[in-house]
Coordinates of C-alpha atoms in Angstrom, one line a residue:
Chain A
M104 CA 11.2 10.8 -8.8
G105 CA 9.5 13.4 -7.0
D106 CA 9.7 17.0 -7.6
T107 CA 12.5 19.0 -7.0
T108 CA 13.3 21.9 -4.8
L109 CA 17.2 21.7 -4.5
P110 CA 18.9 24.0 -1.8
M111 CA 21.1 25.7 -3.7
R112 CA 23.5 27.0 -1.3
S113 CA 27.0 26.5 -1.5
M114 CA 26.1 23.8 -4.2
H115 CA 26.8 24.2 -7.7
S116 CA 25.0 23.1 -10.2
V117 CA 24.9 22.8 -14.4
S118 CA 21.6 21.8 -16.4
R119 CA 22.8 19.7 -19.7
S120 CA 20.6 18.8 -23.0
L121 CA 20.6 15.2 -22.8
D122 CA 17.9 12.3 -24.8
S123 CA 16.8 9.6 -22.4
G124 CA 18.8 7.1 -24.5
R125 CA 22.2 8.9 -23.4
F126 CA 21.1 9.7 -20.0
L127 CA 20.4 5.8 -19.4
A128 CA 24.3 5.3 -20.8
L129 CA 25.2 7.9 -18.4
A130 CA 23.0 6.4 -15.9
A131 CA 24.8 2.6 -16.5
H132 CA 28.6 4.0 -16.9
L133 CA 28.0 5.7 -13.2
A134 CA 26.4 2.6 -11.5
R135 CA 28.8 0.2 -13.0
E136 CA 32.6 2.8 -12.8
R137 CA 31.6 4.7 -9.7
G138 CA 28.9 2.9 -7.8
A139 CA 25.9 5.2 -8.5
D140 CA 22.4 4.2 -7.1
L141 CA 19.5 4.7 -9.6
L142 CA 16.3 5.7 -9.5
L143 CA 14.9 5.5 -13.2
S144 CA 10.9 6.4 -14.5
G145 CA 10.2 4.7 -17.8
P146 CA 6.0 5.1 -18.7
G147 CA 3.4 3.8 -16.3
Y148 CA 1.6 6.4 -14.8
P149 CA 1.1 9.7 -16.8
G150 CA 3.6 12.1 -16.2
E151 CA 5.7 10.0 -14.6
K152 CA 9.3 11.6 -16.1
R153 CA 11.8 12.2 -13.6
S154 CA 14.8 9.9 -13.4
I155 CA 18.0 9.8 -10.7
V156 CA 21.7 8.6 -10.7
A157 CA 23.1 9.2 -6.9
L158 CA 26.8 8.7 -6.5
D159 CA 29.7 9.3 -3.1
P160 CA 27.4 8.8 -0.4
L161 CA 28.1 11.7 2.5
A162 CA 25.4 10.1 4.7
E163 CA 24.1 6.5 5.8
L164 CA 21.3 5.3 7.7
H165 CA 21.3 2.0 8.4
I166 CA 17.9 1.2 10.1
D167 CA 17.8 -1.9 12.4
A168 CA 14.9 -2.8 14.5
D169 CA 15.8 -0.4 17.5
T170 CA 15.9 2.7 14.9
T171 CA 13.0 5.0 15.7
R172 CA 11.3 7.3 13.8
E173 CA 12.7 9.9 15.7
Q174 CA 15.8 8.7 14.7
I175 CA 15.5 8.8 10.8
K176 CA 13.3 11.8 10.3
T177 CA 16.4 14.0 12.2
F178 CA 18.4 12.0 9.3
C179 CA 16.2 12.8 6.8
F180 CA 15.4 16.4 7.7
D181 CA 18.3 17.8 8.9
T182 CA 20.1 18.3 6.2
S183 CA 20.7 22.0 6.5
G184 CA 23.9 24.2 7.9
P185 CA 27.2 21.6 8.1
N186 CA 24.7 18.9 6.9
I187 CA 23.9 20.1 4.0
V188 CA 23.3 18.0 0.8
P189 CA 22.9 18.5 -3.0
G190 CA 19.7 16.8 -2.9
P191 CA 17.0 14.4 -1.7
T192 CA 17.7 11.0 0.8
L193 CA 17.1 8.0 -1.0
G194 CA 17.0 4.7 -0.1
Y195 CA 14.8 1.7 0.9
L196 CA 12.4 0.3 3.3
S197 CA 12.1 -3.2 4.4
Y198 CA 8.6 -5.1 4.7
E199 CA 10.1 -6.1 8.7
L200 CA 10.7 -2.2 9.0
G201 CA 6.3 -2.2 8.4
M202 CA 6.2 -5.2 10.7
R203 CA 7.6 -3.4 13.3
L204 CA 6.0 -0.5 12.7
R205 CA 2.1 -2.3 13.0
G206 CA 3.0 -4.2 15.8
V207 CA 3.0 -7.3 13.7
A208 CA 5.0 -10.0 15.7
T209 CA 7.1 -12.7 13.7
T210 CA 9.5 -15.4 14.9
K211 CA 11.5 -15.4 11.7
P212 CA 14.8 -14.7 11.3
A213 CA 15.3 -11.0 10.3
P214 CA 17.1 -10.1 7.8
L215 CA 18.8 -7.2 7.9
P216 CA 19.1 -4.3 7.7
Q217 CA 15.3 -3.5 7.8
G218 CA 15.7 0.0 6.0
H219 CA 19.2 1.7 4.3
L220 CA 18.9 5.6 3.6
K221 CA 21.7 7.7 1.7
Q222 CA 22.4 11.3 1.2
Y223 CA 25.0 11.7 -1.5
A224 CA 27.6 14.3 -2.7
A225 CA 26.6 14.8 -6.1
L226 CA 23.1 13.9 -7.8
L227 CA 22.1 14.4 -11.8
I228 CA 18.2 14.8 -12.3
H229 CA 17.0 13.8 -16.0
D230 CA 13.7 15.2 -16.8
A231 CA 12.9 12.5 -20.2
E232 CA 10.3 14.9 -21.2
G233 CA 12.4 18.3 -21.5
E234 CA 15.7 16.1 -22.4
T235 CA 17.5 17.6 -19.6
C236 CA 20.2 16.9 -17.0
T237 CA 20.7 18.9 -13.8
I238 CA 23.4 17.8 -12.5
T239 CA 24.1 19.1 -8.5
A240 CA 26.8 18.6 -6.1
R241 CA 28.7 20.3 -3.3
D242 CA 32.0 20.7 -5.3
A243 CA 32.4 22.9 -8.0
G244 CA 35.1 20.5 -9.6
Q245 CA 32.4 17.2 -9.3
A246 CA 29.8 19.0 -11.1
R247 CA 32.5 20.3 -14.3
A248 CA 33.8 16.3 -14.1
L249 CA 29.9 15.4 -14.2
A250 CA 28.9 17.5 -16.9
Q251 CA 32.3 17.0 -18.7
L252 CA 31.6 13.4 -19.2
A253 CA 27.9 13.9 -19.6
D254 CA 28.6 15.6 -23.2
T255 CA 30.9 12.1 -24.0
A256 CA 28.1 10.4 -23.3
P257 CA 30.1 6.8 -22.0
H258 CA 28.6 4.0 -23.4
A259 CA 28.7 1.3 -21.0
P260 CA 29.4 -2.8 -22.1
A261 CA 27.1 -5.1 -22.6
Q262 CA 27.7 -7.9 -20.3
A263 CA 26.6 -11.2 -21.4
R264 CA 24.5 -13.1 -18.7
P265 CA 25.6 -16.6 -17.9
S266 CA 22.0 -18.8 -18.1
L267 CA 21.1 -19.3 -14.3
P268 CA 19.6 -23.1 -12.9
E269 CA 15.7 -23.3 -12.1
P270 CA 15.3 -21.0 -8.8
V271 CA 14.1 -22.6 -5.6
S272 CA 10.6 -21.5 -4.8
S273 CA 9.4 -21.3 -1.3
L274 CA 6.4 -22.5 -2.1
T275 CA 5.6 -25.1 -4.5
Q276 CA 2.1 -24.8 -6.5
E277 CA 0.8 -27.4 -4.1
R278 CA 1.7 -25.7 -1.6
Y279 CA 0.5 -22.0 -2.7
E280 CA -2.8 -23.6 -3.9
Q281 CA -3.0 -24.8 -0.3
G282 CA -2.1 -21.2 1.1
V283 CA -4.6 -19.5 -1.0
R284 CA -7.7 -22.1 -0.2
R285 CA -6.5 -21.4 3.5
T286 CA -6.5 -17.7 3.0
L287 CA -10.0 -18.5 1.3
E288 CA -11.2 -20.4 4.4
H289 CA -10.0 -16.4 6.5
I290 CA -11.8 -14.4 4.4
L291 CA -15.1 -16.5 4.9
D292 CA -14.7 -16.8 8.5
G293 CA -14.6 -12.9 8.3
Q294 CA -10.9 -12.4 9.3
T295 CA -10.0 -10.6 5.8
Y296 CA -10.9 -9.4 2.9
Q297 CA -7.7 -9.4 0.6
L298 CA -4.5 -11.0 1.0
N299 CA -1.6 -10.7 -0.2
L300 CA -0.1 -14.0 -0.7
S301 CA 3.8 -14.7 -2.0
I302 CA 6.2 -16.9 -3.2
R303 CA 9.9 -16.1 -2.9
F304 CA 12.6 -17.5 -5.1
D305 CA 15.8 -18.4 -4.6
Q306 CA 18.5 -19.1 -7.7
P307 CA 22.5 -20.0 -7.3
A308 CA 23.5 -17.0 -9.6
P309 CA 27.7 -16.3 -8.8
D310 CA 28.6 -14.8 -11.6
L311 CA 25.3 -13.1 -12.7
D312 CA 26.0 -9.5 -13.4
S313 CA 22.9 -7.8 -11.6
L314 CA 23.2 -4.3 -13.5
A315 CA 23.2 -5.0 -17.0
L316 CA 19.9 -7.9 -16.0
F317 CA 18.8 -4.4 -14.0
L318 CA 19.5 -2.5 -16.9
D319 CA 18.1 -5.0 -20.0
L320 CA 15.0 -5.4 -18.0
Y321 CA 14.6 -1.5 -18.4
S322 CA 15.2 -1.1 -21.5
R323 CA 12.6 -4.3 -22.2
H324 CA 9.8 -3.3 -19.1
P325 CA 10.4 -0.2 -18.5
A326 CA 8.0 1.0 -15.6
P327 CA 7.8 4.6 -13.6
F328 CA 9.7 2.8 -10.4
Y329 CA 13.1 0.9 -11.2
A330 CA 15.5 0.8 -8.9
W331 CA 19.2 0.2 -8.7
F332 CA 20.6 0.4 -5.1
T333 CA 23.8 -0.6 -3.7
S334 CA 23.4 -2.1 0.0
G335 CA 26.8 -3.4 1.4
Q336 CA 26.9 -6.6 -0.9
Q337 CA 23.9 -6.7 -2.0
R338 CA 22.9 -4.9 -4.7
I339 CA 19.0 -4.5 -4.8
L340 CA 16.8 -4.7 -8.0
S341 CA 14.1 -3.1 -8.4
T342 CA 11.6 -3.2 -10.7
S343 CA 8.3 -1.9 -10.0
P344 CA 5.3 0.0 -11.5
E345 CA 3.6 0.9 -9.1
R346 CA 4.0 4.0 -6.9
F347 CA 2.7 4.1 -3.0
L348 CA 2.4 7.6 -1.5
K349 CA 3.9 10.9 -3.1
V350 CA 3.7 14.0 -1.4
T351 CA 4.2 17.9 -3.0
D352 CA 4.2 20.6 -1.1
G353 CA 1.5 18.5 1.9
Q354 CA -0.8 17.6 -1.7
V355 CA -0.7 14.1 -1.0
M356 CA -1.1 11.6 -3.7
S357 CA -1.2 7.0 -3.2
Q358 CA -1.8 5.3 -6.6
P359 CA -2.5 1.6 -5.6
V360 CA -2.2 -0.5 -8.4
K361 CA -5.1 -3.5 -8.4
G362 CA -6.7 -5.8 -11.2
T363 CA -4.5 -7.4 -13.7
L364 CA -5.5 -9.0 -17.6
A365 CA -2.6 -10.2 -19.1
Y366 CA -2.4 -9.7 -22.8
D367 CA -0.2 -10.9 -25.2
A368 CA 2.5 -8.8 -26.7
N369 CA 3.1 -10.8 -30.3
L370 CA -0.7 -9.5 -31.2
A371 CA -1.7 -5.6 -32.1
Y372 CA -3.0 -4.2 -28.8
D373 CA -6.4 -4.4 -28.5
P374 CA -8.0 -1.3 -26.8
A375 CA -11.3 -3.1 -25.5
L376 CA -9.1 -5.8 -23.1
E377 CA -9.2 -2.4 -21.0
E378 CA -12.8 -2.6 -20.9
I379 CA -12.5 -6.5 -20.1
L380 CA -10.9 -5.6 -17.4
R381 CA -12.9 -2.6 -15.9
S382 CA -15.7 -4.2 -15.7
S383 CA -14.7 -7.3 -13.7
P384 CA -16.8 -7.6 -10.4
K385 CA -13.5 -9.2 -9.2
E386 CA -11.1 -7.1 -10.7
Q387 CA -13.4 -3.9 -9.3
A388 CA -14.1 -4.9 -5.9
E389 CA -10.2 -5.6 -5.8
L390 CA -9.2 -2.2 -6.5
S391 CA -12.3 -1.0 -4.5
M392 CA -10.6 -2.4 -0.9
I393 CA -7.7 -1.2 -1.7
V394 CA -9.0 2.1 -2.3
D395 CA -10.9 2.8 0.6
L396 CA -7.8 1.0 2.6
I397 CA -5.6 3.7 1.2
R398 CA -8.2 6.8 1.8
N399 CA -8.0 5.4 5.3
D400 CA -4.4 5.0 5.5
I401 CA -3.2 8.5 4.6
S402 CA -6.4 9.7 6.8
H403 CA -4.7 9.4 10.2
H404 CA -2.3 12.9 8.5
C405 CA -5.0 14.4 6.2
E406 CA -7.2 16.8 6.7
Y407 CA -10.8 16.7 7.5
G408 CA -12.7 16.5 4.0
S409 CA -9.3 16.5 2.0
V410 CA -9.5 12.8 1.3
R411 CA -10.7 11.9 -2.5
V412 CA -11.1 9.8 -5.2
E413 CA -10.3 10.9 -8.6
G414 CA -9.6 8.4 -11.9
H415 CA -11.0 5.6 -10.4
Q416 CA -10.2 2.4 -13.0
S417 CA -7.5 4.1 -14.6
I418 CA -5.2 1.6 -16.9
F419 CA -1.8 1.6 -17.7
R420 CA 0.5 -1.4 -19.7
V421 CA 3.4 -2.6 -17.6
D422 CA 5.3 -5.6 -18.2
N423 CA 2.4 -7.2 -20.5
L424 CA -0.1 -7.0 -17.7
L425 CA -3.3 -4.3 -18.4
Q426 CA -3.7 -2.6 -14.8
M427 CA -6.2 -0.9 -13.1
Y428 CA -5.4 2.2 -10.5
S429 CA -7.0 5.2 -9.0
N430 CA -6.0 8.3 -7.5
V431 CA -6.4 8.5 -3.7
R432 CA -5.4 12.6 -2.7
G433 CA -5.2 14.3 0.2
E434 CA -3.8 17.2 2.0
L435 CA -1.0 16.9 4.7
R436 CA -2.2 18.2 8.4
P437 CA -0.5 20.9 9.8
G438 CA 1.7 19.3 12.7
S439 CA 2.2 16.5 10.4
D440 CA 5.4 15.5 7.8
C441 CA 5.6 13.6 5.4
L442 CA 7.2 11.1 7.5
D443 CA 4.6 10.7 10.0
L444 CA 2.5 10.1 6.9
L445 CA 4.4 7.0 5.5
F446 CA 5.0 5.8 8.8
D447 CA 1.3 5.6 10.0
A448 CA 0.0 3.8 6.1
F449 CA 3.4 1.6 6.1
P450 CA 4.1 -1.3 4.4
G451 CA 1.7 0.3 1.2
G452 CA -2.5 -1.7 1.8
S453 CA -1.9 -3.2 -2.3
V454 CA 1.0 -5.8 -0.8
T455 CA -0.5 -6.3 2.7
G456 CA -4.4 -6.9 2.4
C457 CA -7.2 -5.0 4.7
P458 CA -7.6 -5.0 6.8
K459 CA -4.1 -4.6 7.0
H460 CA -3.1 -5.5 10.8
R461 CA -5.1 -8.5 10.4
A462 CA -3.9 -9.5 7.7
M463 CA -0.1 -9.1 8.1
E464 CA -0.7 -11.5 10.8
L465 CA -2.2 -14.3 8.6
I466 CA 0.5 -13.0 5.5
D467 CA 3.5 -13.9 8.3
R468 CA 1.9 -17.6 9.3
L469 CA 1.0 -18.2 5.2
E470 CA 4.4 -17.3 3.7
P471 CA 7.4 -19.7 5.2
H472 CA 9.5 -16.6 3.5
S473 CA 10.5 -13.4 5.0
R474 CA 9.5 -10.7 2.7
G475 CA 12.6 -8.2 2.8
V476 CA 12.3 -5.3 0.5
Y477 CA 9.8 -6.4 -1.4
C478 CA 6.6 -5.6 -0.5
G479 CA 8.7 -2.2 1.3
S480 CA 9.3 0.7 -0.4
F481 CA 12.2 2.9 -2.3
V482 CA 11.7 6.7 -0.7
C483 CA 13.0 10.0 -2.1
I484 CA 12.5 12.2 0.4
E485 CA 13.1 16.1 -0.2
N486 CA 12.0 17.9 3.1
K487 CA 8.8 17.2 5.1
Q488 CA 6.7 18.6 3.0
T489 CA 8.0 16.9 -0.9
M490 CA 8.8 12.9 -1.1
D491 CA 8.5 10.3 -3.2
S492 CA 7.8 6.4 -2.7
S493 CA 7.2 3.0 -4.7
I494 CA 6.5 -0.3 -3.4
C495 CA 8.8 -2.4 -4.0
I496 CA 6.8 -5.5 -6.4
R497 CA 8.6 -7.2 -9.1
T498 CA 11.5 -6.5 -7.2
A499 CA 15.0 -8.7 -6.1
V500 CA 18.5 -9.5 -4.5
H501 CA 21.6 -10.0 -5.6
D502 CA 24.2 -11.0 -2.4
L503 CA 27.1 -10.6 -3.8
D504 CA 28.5 -12.4 -0.9
Q505 CA 26.2 -15.7 -0.9
G506 CA 26.8 -15.8 -4.8
R507 CA 22.6 -15.1 -4.9
L508 CA 19.9 -13.7 -6.5
T509 CA 16.1 -14.0 -4.7
F510 CA 13.3 -12.8 -6.3
Y511 CA 9.5 -12.4 -5.1
A512 CA 5.7 -12.2 -6.4
G513 CA 2.8 -12.4 -5.7
S514 CA -1.3 -12.0 -5.6
G515 CA -4.3 -10.5 -3.9
I516 CA -6.7 -13.2 -3.0
V517 CA -9.9 -12.2 -2.7
V518 CA -13.1 -14.0 -1.9
D519 CA -13.7 -15.1 -5.7
S520 CA -10.3 -16.2 -5.9
D521 CA -9.0 -19.6 -7.9
P522 CA -6.1 -21.2 -6.5
A523 CA -4.7 -22.1 -9.5
S524 CA -5.4 -18.9 -11.7
E525 CA -3.8 -16.8 -8.8
Y526 CA -0.3 -18.8 -9.3
L527 CA -0.5 -18.6 -12.5
E528 CA -1.0 -14.6 -11.6
T529 CA 2.0 -14.4 -9.8
M530 CA 4.2 -16.7 -12.5
A531 CA 3.3 -14.4 -14.5
K532 CA 4.7 -11.3 -12.8
A533 CA 7.3 -13.5 -11.8
A534 CA 8.6 -14.5 -15.4
K535 CA 10.6 -11.1 -16.0
F536 CA 13.1 -12.3 -13.1
L537 CA 12.2 -16.5 -13.7
R538 CA 13.4 -15.8 -17.2
G539 CA 16.6 -14.8 -15.6
G540 CA 16.6 -11.7 -18.0
K541 CA 16.6 -14.4 -20.9
R542 CA 14.2 -13.1 -23.7
Chain B
M503 CA -20.8 17.5 20.6
H504 CA -18.4 14.7 21.1
I505 CA -17.8 11.2 19.7
L506 CA -15.9 8.0 20.9
L507 CA -14.7 5.9 18.2
I508 CA -13.7 2.6 19.2
D509 CA -11.0 1.3 16.3
N510 CA -11.1 -2.8 16.4
N511 CA -8.0 -2.7 14.7
D512 CA -9.3 -2.1 11.2
S513 CA -8.2 -0.5 8.4
F514 CA -11.2 1.7 7.4
T515 CA -11.4 3.9 10.9
R516 CA -10.2 6.5 9.7
N517 CA -12.5 7.2 6.7
L518 CA -15.6 6.7 9.3
E519 CA -13.7 9.6 11.8
H520 CA -13.3 11.4 8.8
L521 CA -16.7 10.8 7.5
L522 CA -18.2 11.7 10.9
A523 CA -15.7 14.4 11.1
T524 CA -17.2 16.4 8.0
T525 CA -20.9 15.7 8.3
S526 CA -21.2 16.7 12.1
Q527 CA -20.3 19.3 14.2
A528 CA -18.8 16.8 16.6
Q529 CA -15.4 16.6 18.1
I530 CA -14.1 13.3 17.6
V531 CA -12.1 10.8 19.7
V532 CA -10.4 7.2 18.4
E533 CA -8.9 5.3 20.6
P534 CA -8.4 1.5 20.3
Y535 CA -10.6 -1.7 21.4
A536 CA -7.5 -2.6 23.5
R537 CA -8.2 0.7 26.1
L538 CA -11.9 -0.5 26.1
A539 CA -10.7 -4.0 27.3
D540 CA -8.2 -3.5 29.5
G541 CA -10.3 -0.9 31.2
S542 CA -8.2 2.4 30.7
L543 CA -10.5 4.2 28.1
A544 CA -13.2 6.3 29.7
L545 CA -16.6 6.4 28.5
H546 CA -17.3 9.9 28.5
A547 CA -18.8 10.7 25.2
D548 CA -22.6 11.9 23.4
L549 CA -21.6 8.9 21.0
L550 CA -19.7 6.0 21.0
V551 CA -19.5 4.5 17.9
L552 CA -18.2 0.8 17.1
S553 CA -16.1 0.4 14.2
P554 CA -15.4 -2.1 11.4
G555 CA -13.4 -4.5 12.2
P556 CA -11.7 -8.6 11.6
G557 CA -13.4 -11.5 13.1
R558 CA -17.0 -12.0 15.4
P559 CA -18.3 -10.7 17.8
T560 CA -17.2 -13.0 20.0
D561 CA -13.7 -12.1 19.8
Y562 CA -14.6 -8.4 21.0
P563 CA -15.8 -9.2 25.1
A564 CA -15.6 -5.9 26.1
H565 CA -18.0 -4.2 23.8
A566 CA -20.4 -5.1 26.3
R567 CA -18.7 -2.3 28.4
A568 CA -20.0 0.1 25.2
L569 CA -23.3 -1.3 25.0
D570 CA -24.6 -1.6 28.3
S571 CA -22.6 2.1 29.0
G572 CA -26.5 3.4 28.5
L573 CA -24.7 6.2 26.0
P574 CA -25.8 6.0 22.3
V575 CA -23.9 3.8 20.8
L576 CA -23.6 3.3 16.7
G577 CA -21.8 0.2 15.4
I578 CA -20.6 -0.4 12.0
C579 CA -20.8 -3.4 10.4
L580 CA -19.1 -6.0 13.2
G581 CA -19.7 -3.2 15.6
M582 CA -23.5 -4.0 14.5
Q583 CA -22.9 -7.8 14.5
A584 CA -21.6 -6.8 18.7
L585 CA -25.0 -5.1 19.4
N586 CA -27.3 -7.8 18.0
E587 CA -25.3 -10.8 19.7
H588 CA -25.2 -8.6 22.9
F589 CA -29.2 -8.2 23.0
G590 CA -29.5 -12.5 22.0
G591 CA -29.0 -12.5 18.2
T592 CA -26.5 -14.8 16.0
T593 CA -23.9 -14.3 13.4
R594 CA -22.7 -17.0 11.1
R595 CA -21.0 -16.8 7.8
L596 CA -22.9 -14.7 4.8
P597 CA -24.2 -17.2 1.7
G598 CA -22.0 -15.7 -1.0
C599 CA -20.3 -13.8 0.9
I600 CA -19.6 -9.7 -0.1
H601 CA -16.6 -7.7 -0.3
G602 CA -16.1 -4.1 -1.9
K603 CA -19.8 -3.9 -3.8
T604 CA -22.5 -1.9 -3.6
E605 CA -26.5 -2.1 -3.9
K606 CA -29.2 -0.4 -3.2
I607 CA -30.8 -0.5 -0.2
E608 CA -34.0 1.4 1.4
L609 CA -33.4 3.0 4.3
G610 CA -35.8 6.0 6.2
G611 CA -37.3 6.5 2.7
K612 CA -34.3 7.2 1.0
T613 CA -32.9 4.3 -1.5
L614 CA -29.3 4.8 -2.3
E615 CA -26.5 2.9 -3.3
V616 CA -24.3 1.9 -0.4
A617 CA -20.8 -0.1 0.3
R618 CA -20.5 -3.6 1.5
Y619 CA -17.6 -5.5 2.9
H620 CA -19.3 -8.6 5.2
S621 CA -18.4 -12.1 5.7
L622 CA -20.7 -12.9 8.1
F623 CA -24.1 -11.3 8.8
C624 CA -26.3 -11.3 11.5
A625 CA -28.4 -14.7 11.3
S626 CA -31.1 -13.9 13.7
L627 CA -32.4 -10.9 15.4
G628 CA -32.2 -10.1 19.5
P629 CA -35.7 -10.3 20.9
D630 CA -35.1 -6.3 21.6
L631 CA -34.3 -5.2 18.0
D632 CA -35.8 -3.9 15.1
L633 CA -35.3 -4.5 11.8
L634 CA -34.6 -0.9 9.6
A635 CA -33.3 -2.1 7.0
V636 CA -32.6 -5.6 4.2
N637 CA -30.8 -5.9 1.1
R638 CA -32.6 -8.0 -1.8
D639 CA -31.8 -11.4 -0.4
R640 CA -33.4 -10.3 3.3
V641 CA -30.1 -9.8 4.5
P642 CA -30.1 -7.3 7.9
M643 CA -28.5 -3.9 6.5
A644 CA -29.4 -1.7 9.7
L645 CA -31.3 -2.7 13.0
R646 CA -31.5 -0.8 16.5
H647 CA -32.9 -1.3 20.0
R648 CA -36.6 -0.9 20.9
T649 CA -36.1 1.3 24.0
R650 CA -32.3 1.9 23.9
P651 CA -30.4 4.5 21.6
L652 CA -28.5 1.6 20.2
L653 CA -28.1 1.7 16.5
G654 CA -26.2 -0.8 13.6
Y655 CA -25.0 -0.5 10.1
Q656 CA -24.2 -3.6 8.4
F657 CA -22.7 -1.4 5.3
H658 CA -20.4 0.7 5.0
P659 CA -21.4 4.7 5.4
E660 CA -17.7 5.6 5.0
S661 CA -16.5 3.6 1.5
F662 CA -16.3 5.8 -1.1
L663 CA -18.7 3.4 -2.8
T664 CA -21.6 4.7 -0.5
Q665 CA -23.4 7.2 -2.5
D666 CA -24.2 9.4 0.3
G667 CA -22.3 9.2 3.9
G668 CA -23.7 11.9 5.1
Y669 CA -27.1 10.7 5.5
Y670 CA -26.4 7.7 6.9
V671 CA -24.7 9.9 10.1
A672 CA -27.9 12.0 9.9
Y673 CA -30.0 10.0 9.7
A674 CA -27.9 8.3 13.3
L675 CA -27.8 10.9 14.6
H676 CA -31.3 12.0 14.4
A677 CA -32.5 8.1 15.1
L678 CA -30.7 8.3 18.7
G679 CA -32.0 11.3 19.7
L680 CA -28.7 13.4 18.8
A681 CA -30.1 15.8 16.4

């Protein structure tokens, strides 16, 4: 995830040839034995091949309701001199931070924190295409030890997973469909054009090996923006296929995903399905609306005349779903950095709706639950001009204290939406976690 | 030329800002509707633009300040409906409700593909307003005031789905006596 320019001064860096299988085994080992955080990138958007293992946090920022934009910027960007770290800042920003940034009030209890960012003593960055792993650490001994570990490629033992009881849903089918019908009334009244309505699922899971679940999901349903992240007693399992914003030396790209078509993985893949998805007026309109919204959201901090749409209605396959997306590009304006861009565009438009502010107000009324990390973002921040980020859809939180797995799924409601179909789409997206990782 | 763009808390306002900036020589300032409503916004500009936005014109009573200012005004979507209601027209739910779809319309002798995002439409026109363009179902797509420099577009020239957004900026500047 992200193009990396490492500050090499006083850092120790070694490279190893490592295929994806051995890298994954190493990542699993470091996550289990050393508490490493993982960003894993499987197939999805063409060209996404970079995975990161990050261990031994040197500095952490817990974002709460009082943390300012400036404090977050200082944490991410002031990494020179005594604060020098070997690689990017990693972590997540929650949907509730987005509500605060957009000025959307809520009466729901806030799940804390609103975000958690870390800088690490050591990082392993794997390039799947070149099958190379670059190990960078503050300490030469640590870099050598990690390189040695990479050479022996340890195998993490597979863990048996308990069967989990049926989850409790925040909205039953009946209430979800009622929510869709209320959304349709708001759409007909001109309050919104599109609104993303989600369900939260809570499942008792005191004995769940959530790392094993995460790795098993990655091996069976790879996608470009998997993240495994430790935040206090919570383990975050994000299995997202969707990018939010990427900035590379000031070149901005967002890749909103809208339009979904489920297919039967047991049958031979029929490319004609792609044309069915592309030619659906409903799916076309859903994507176009979000493309216009994303154009708007990046335009706050992009140069006049630089914002453009490329590869409109591209398609990739993930989780037995065809997904349609577009590339929206621009150039960062002088005086604006990638966090200005991120803060003013957050949360991603594909998980709110349009217009964003009103859609978020309506979501807060329609959904009985808080979203937490769901519909927030994982971020990988290199410097003021370079970062990458996902949108945390298909994301679960395993709370070790409460022995509970919480996950979410949702669907974009537009005027042509059929309540029963939207419920089925939502359940299709939840299927990965609903099965509790069972095949 | 200075353009003051009033943002009705919409998610297309910055698209409109970029379109105006790249297709005219104007300096653009974007201000939230809240500042029009609380009276803190001074209306100093060569052109006021009322952005699209959620809801209906009656949710935005302060648009009257802009529409009565004597300055040229361009209203987009909600902005056009506000202009129409201010001069006696009515707004209703649009049968069929169109979002994120395109249609060819004829305006000023040119027929081009434009983007439509609207749940509501100008069901009847104010007595001093002239219809400039309609769609195939006779839904008003552009209108202007007979004697004042006030113009409205129901469609979205700032959308990437619109074939030539710059044409509609140039048309507006010309119609409002600014070019």
